[in-house]
mmCIF file of C-alpha atoms in Angstrom:
data_model
loop_
_atom_site.group_PDB
_atom_site.id
_atom_site.type_symbol
_atom_site.label_atom_id
_atom_site.label_comp_id
_atom_site.label_asym_id
_atom_site.label_seq_id
_atom_site.Cartn_x
_atom_site.Cartn_y
_atom_site.Cartn_z
ATOM 1 C CA ALA A 1 93.269 -49.391 148.511
ATOM 2 C CA ALA A 2 91.338 -50.379 145.419
ATOM 3 C CA ALA A 3 87.622 -49.769 145.503
ATOM 4 C CA THR A 4 85.182 -52.075 143.772
ATOM 5 C CA SER A 5 81.568 -51.502 142.878
ATOM 6 C CA GLN A 6 78.806 -53.820 143.953
ATOM 7 C CA ALA A 7 78.528 -55.104 140.376
ATOM 8 C CA GLY A 8 82.208 -56.125 140.290
ATOM 9 C CA PRO A 9 85.434 -54.486 139.189
ATOM 10 C CA THR A 10 85.216 -51.184 137.358
ATOM 11 C CA ARG A 11 86.600 -50.851 133.832
ATOM 12 C CA LEU A 12 89.404 -48.294 133.814
ATOM 13 C CA THR A 13 90.479 -46.154 130.873
ATOM 14 C CA MET A 14 93.608 -44.001 130.630
ATOM 15 C CA MET A 15 92.487 -40.491 129.714
ATOM 16 C CA ALA A 16 94.428 -37.399 128.708
ATOM 17 C CA ASP A 17 93.977 -33.983 127.172
ATOM 18 C CA SER A 18 97.407 -33.651 125.572
ATOM 19 C CA ARG A 19 96.220 -31.686 122.530
ATOM 20 C CA ALA A 20 99.306 -33.108 120.802
ATOM 21 C CA ASN A 21 99.527 -32.432 117.081
ATOM 22 C CA LEU A 22 99.689 -35.883 115.531
ATOM 23 C CA ASP A 23 100.276 -37.135 112.032
ATOM 24 C CA PRO A 24 100.050 -40.813 110.976
ATOM 25 C CA ALA A 25 103.730 -41.420 111.788
ATOM 26 C CA ASP A 26 103.223 -40.234 115.412
ATOM 27 C CA VAL A 27 100.011 -42.049 116.314
ATOM 28 C CA GLY A 28 101.471 -45.457 117.263
ATOM 29 C CA GLN A 29 104.146 -44.072 119.586
ATOM 30 C CA HIS A 30 101.730 -41.586 121.153
ATOM 31 C CA SER A 31 99.203 -44.356 121.850
ATOM 32 C CA ARG A 32 101.874 -46.535 123.541
ATOM 33 C CA GLU A 33 102.930 -43.568 125.700
ATOM 34 C CA LEU A 34 99.291 -42.933 126.583
ATOM 35 C CA LEU A 35 98.713 -46.558 127.585
ATOM 36 C CA THR A 36 101.687 -46.475 129.952
ATOM 37 C CA GLY A 37 100.759 -43.164 131.571
ATOM 38 C CA GLN A 38 103.658 -41.236 130.043
ATOM 39 C CA ILE A 39 101.468 -38.429 128.668
ATOM 40 C CA ALA A 40 101.583 -35.442 131.031
ATOM 41 C CA GLY A 41 98.338 -35.077 132.949
ATOM 42 C CA SER A 42 97.016 -38.547 132.055
ATOM 43 C CA VAL A 43 94.718 -40.135 134.615
ATOM 44 C CA THR A 44 92.988 -43.502 134.693
ATOM 45 C CA LEU A 45 89.216 -43.143 135.131
ATOM 46 C CA PRO A 46 86.283 -45.513 134.886
ATOM 47 C CA LEU A 47 84.032 -45.216 131.836
ATOM 48 C CA GLN A 48 80.590 -46.561 132.571
ATOM 49 C CA LEU A 49 80.422 -48.579 129.365
ATOM 50 C CA THR A 50 79.596 -52.161 128.626
ATOM 51 C CA GLY A 51 81.584 -54.171 126.163
ATOM 52 C CA PRO A 52 81.677 -57.722 124.842
ATOM 53 C CA ALA A 53 84.962 -58.533 126.581
ATOM 54 C CA GLY A 54 83.622 -57.983 130.116
ATOM 55 C CA THR A 55 85.306 -55.942 132.835
ATOM 56 C CA ILE A 56 88.917 -55.591 133.836
ATOM 57 C CA ALA A 57 90.298 -55.540 137.345
ATOM 58 C CA GLU A 58 91.124 -52.277 138.978
ATOM 59 C CA ARG A 59 94.761 -51.562 139.612
ATOM 60 C CA GLY A 60 96.969 -48.910 141.146
ATOM 61 C CA ALA A 61 96.417 -46.190 143.692
ATOM 62 C CA VAL A 62 92.836 -44.976 143.733
ATOM 63 C CA VAL A 63 91.254 -41.789 145.017
ATOM 64 C CA SER A 64 87.525 -41.088 145.048
ATOM 65 C CA ALA A 65 86.143 -37.668 144.268
ATOM 66 C CA THR A 66 82.801 -36.125 143.474
ATOM 67 C CA SER A 67 82.180 -33.679 140.684
ATOM 68 C CA ALA A 68 79.446 -31.104 141.096
ATOM 69 C CA ASP A 69 78.337 -31.970 137.552
ATOM 70 C CA GLY A 70 78.468 -35.748 137.735
ATOM 71 C CA PRO A 71 78.678 -38.942 139.743
ATOM 72 C CA PRO A 72 81.611 -39.947 141.936
ATOM 73 C CA PHE A 73 84.660 -41.294 140.123
ATOM 74 C CA GLN A 74 88.029 -42.778 140.886
ATOM 75 C CA ALA A 75 91.255 -41.306 139.584
ATOM 76 C CA VAL A 76 94.119 -43.759 139.342
ATOM 77 C CA ALA A 77 97.702 -42.595 139.170
ATOM 78 C CA PRO A 78 99.392 -43.353 135.825
ATOM 79 C CA ALA A 79 101.633 -46.441 135.829
ATOM 80 C CA ALA A 80 104.762 -44.289 135.636
ATOM 81 C CA ALA A 81 103.856 -42.614 138.931
ATOM 82 C CA ARG A 82 102.790 -45.761 140.844
ATOM 83 C CA GLN A 83 105.377 -46.751 143.410
ATOM 84 C CA PRO A 84 105.150 -48.146 146.954
ATOM 85 C CA GLY A 85 103.872 -45.420 149.218
ATOM 86 C CA PHE A 86 102.649 -43.263 146.315
ATOM 87 C CA VAL A 87 99.567 -41.202 147.199
ATOM 88 C CA VAL A 88 97.152 -39.774 144.649
ATOM 89 C CA THR A 89 97.085 -36.041 145.280
ATOM 90 C CA ALA A 90 94.341 -33.440 145.070
ATOM 91 C CA PRO A 91 95.697 -32.101 141.739
ATOM 92 C CA GLN A 92 95.257 -35.593 140.223
ATOM 93 C CA ALA A 93 91.679 -35.718 141.498
ATOM 94 C CA ALA A 94 91.050 -32.272 139.969
ATOM 95 C CA ALA A 95 92.606 -33.453 136.701
ATOM 96 C CA GLY A 96 90.297 -36.459 136.808
ATOM 97 C CA GLN A 97 87.253 -34.229 137.218
ATOM 98 C CA ARG A 98 88.351 -32.066 134.282
ATOM 99 C CA LEU A 99 89.035 -35.083 132.053
ATOM 100 C CA ARG A 100 85.705 -36.649 132.952
ATOM 101 C CA ALA A 101 83.903 -33.459 131.896
ATOM 102 C CA LEU A 102 85.824 -33.389 128.579
ATOM 103 C CA LEU A 103 85.895 -37.063 127.651
ATOM 104 C CA ASP A 104 83.053 -38.796 129.484
ATOM 105 C CA ASN A 105 79.846 -37.103 128.396
ATOM 106 C CA PRO A 106 76.663 -38.550 126.832
ATOM 107 C CA ASP A 107 77.625 -37.738 123.221
ATOM 108 C CA LEU A 108 81.068 -39.269 123.529
ATOM 109 C CA ARG A 109 79.693 -42.305 125.393
ATOM 110 C CA THR A 110 77.499 -42.907 122.314
ATOM 111 C CA CYS A 111 80.643 -42.790 120.167
ATOM 112 C CA TYR A 112 82.555 -45.098 122.517
ATOM 113 C CA GLN A 113 79.674 -47.602 122.565
ATOM 114 C CA SER A 114 79.624 -47.632 118.762
ATOM 115 C CA LEU A 115 83.387 -48.217 118.599
ATOM 116 C CA ILE A 116 83.123 -51.043 121.145
ATOM 117 C CA ALA A 117 80.300 -52.645 119.171
ATOM 118 C CA GLN A 118 82.296 -52.475 115.934
ATOM 119 C CA SER A 119 85.583 -53.754 117.360
ATOM 120 C CA GLY A 120 84.534 -56.261 120.004
ATOM 121 C CA GLY A 121 87.243 -54.862 122.311
ATOM 122 C CA ASP A 122 87.379 -52.564 125.301
ATOM 123 C CA ILE A 123 88.424 -48.918 125.361
ATOM 124 C CA LEU A 124 91.862 -48.795 126.937
ATOM 125 C CA ALA A 125 92.680 -45.114 126.471
ATOM 126 C CA VAL A 126 91.329 -41.816 125.134
ATOM 127 C CA ASP A 127 93.274 -38.620 124.494
ATOM 128 C CA ARG A 128 92.068 -35.301 123.132
ATOM 129 C CA VAL A 129 94.544 -34.481 120.343
ATOM 130 C CA ARG A 130 94.819 -32.558 117.079
ATOM 131 C CA TYR A 131 95.025 -34.476 113.813
ATOM 132 C CA ASP A 132 95.553 -32.699 110.515
ATOM 133 C CA SER A 133 95.189 -29.446 112.509
ATOM 134 C CA GLN A 134 91.652 -30.419 113.603
ATOM 135 C CA PRO A 135 90.406 -31.285 117.118
ATOM 136 C CA ALA A 136 90.175 -35.071 117.420
ATOM 137 C CA LEU A 137 90.175 -37.980 119.845
ATOM 138 C CA LEU A 138 92.733 -40.748 119.875
ATOM 139 C CA VAL A 139 90.952 -43.910 121.049
ATOM 140 C CA VAL A 140 92.864 -47.098 121.869
ATOM 141 C CA LEU A 141 90.851 -50.325 121.866
ATOM 142 C CA SER A 142 91.853 -53.807 122.943
ATOM 143 C CA ILE A 143 91.803 -56.584 120.376
ATOM 144 C CA PRO A 144 90.308 -59.672 122.069
ATOM 145 C CA VAL A 145 92.196 -62.213 119.917
ATOM 146 C CA GLN A 146 95.512 -60.298 120.137
ATOM 147 C CA PRO A 147 96.159 -59.292 123.773
ATOM 148 C CA THR A 148 99.559 -57.717 122.976
ATOM 149 C CA ALA A 149 98.101 -55.506 120.235
ATOM 150 C CA ALA A 150 95.698 -52.576 120.200
ATOM 151 C CA GLN A 151 93.536 -50.881 117.608
ATOM 152 C CA VAL A 152 94.288 -47.159 117.456
ATOM 153 C CA LEU A 153 91.654 -44.828 116.046
ATOM 154 C CA ILE A 154 91.572 -41.110 115.438
ATOM 155 C CA VAL A 155 87.995 -39.844 115.379
ATOM 156 C CA ASP A 156 86.450 -36.420 114.950
ATOM 157 C CA ALA A 157 86.093 -34.652 118.300
ATOM 158 C CA HIS A 158 82.336 -34.537 117.619
ATOM 159 C CA CYS A 159 82.038 -38.311 117.373
ATOM 160 C CA GLY A 160 78.706 -39.204 118.930
ATOM 161 C CA ILE A 161 76.980 -36.209 117.383
ATOM 162 C CA ILE A 162 77.915 -37.560 113.959
ATOM 163 C CA SER A 163 78.065 -41.295 113.289
ATOM 164 C CA ALA A 164 81.210 -43.109 114.421
ATOM 165 C CA SER A 165 81.828 -44.379 110.897
ATOM 166 C CA ALA A 166 81.717 -40.823 109.494
ATOM 167 C CA ALA A 167 83.897 -39.611 112.372
ATOM 168 C CA LEU A 168 86.713 -42.103 111.729
ATOM 169 C CA TRP A 169 89.814 -40.393 110.317
ATOM 170 C CA TYR A 170 92.544 -42.955 111.015
ATOM 171 C CA SER A 171 92.751 -46.616 112.045
ATOM 172 C CA ALA A 172 95.769 -48.860 112.647
ATOM 173 C CA THR A 173 96.867 -51.813 114.737
ATOM 174 C CA THR A 174 99.928 -51.440 116.950
ATOM 175 C CA LEU A 175 101.689 -53.297 119.734
ATOM 176 C CA ARG A 176 100.727 -52.188 123.235
ATOM 177 C CA GLY A 177 104.186 -52.048 124.757
#
């Protein structure tokens, strides 16, 4: 059963900690795999961000959990795993807690807000990767005027501590599917 907040549907973001070594030729394919839940260990979690495009409806199988270090969250099974009768398991909830601690903290929320403000889209996915042998984040943003496309960014893993513009290492537009 999908849970909704009192303020309306919760925005969901596919998150992963693949630590994949990416170069420019790999980024587009990796982002498409991330969006479709094909990256091992990927989980869909809500980011408590506001964006100009509004909220998106929740989808999929949802499990609620509480982290000792943060507020309750919902982990949604990746699209590849969603089938009739599919149940989100405890390991997925634990993975969601771990990903929230890595990818949903105050410094990174500052980075995400800056990226949203610059692009006008919503954050669809985030993955902790390596780019040019350095820790980085792959961030996939929607493009409001092109619903079948996405903006793919690679930013320094310390984005939020340094300005988002200084943290940007790579930017491209790709098809979502």
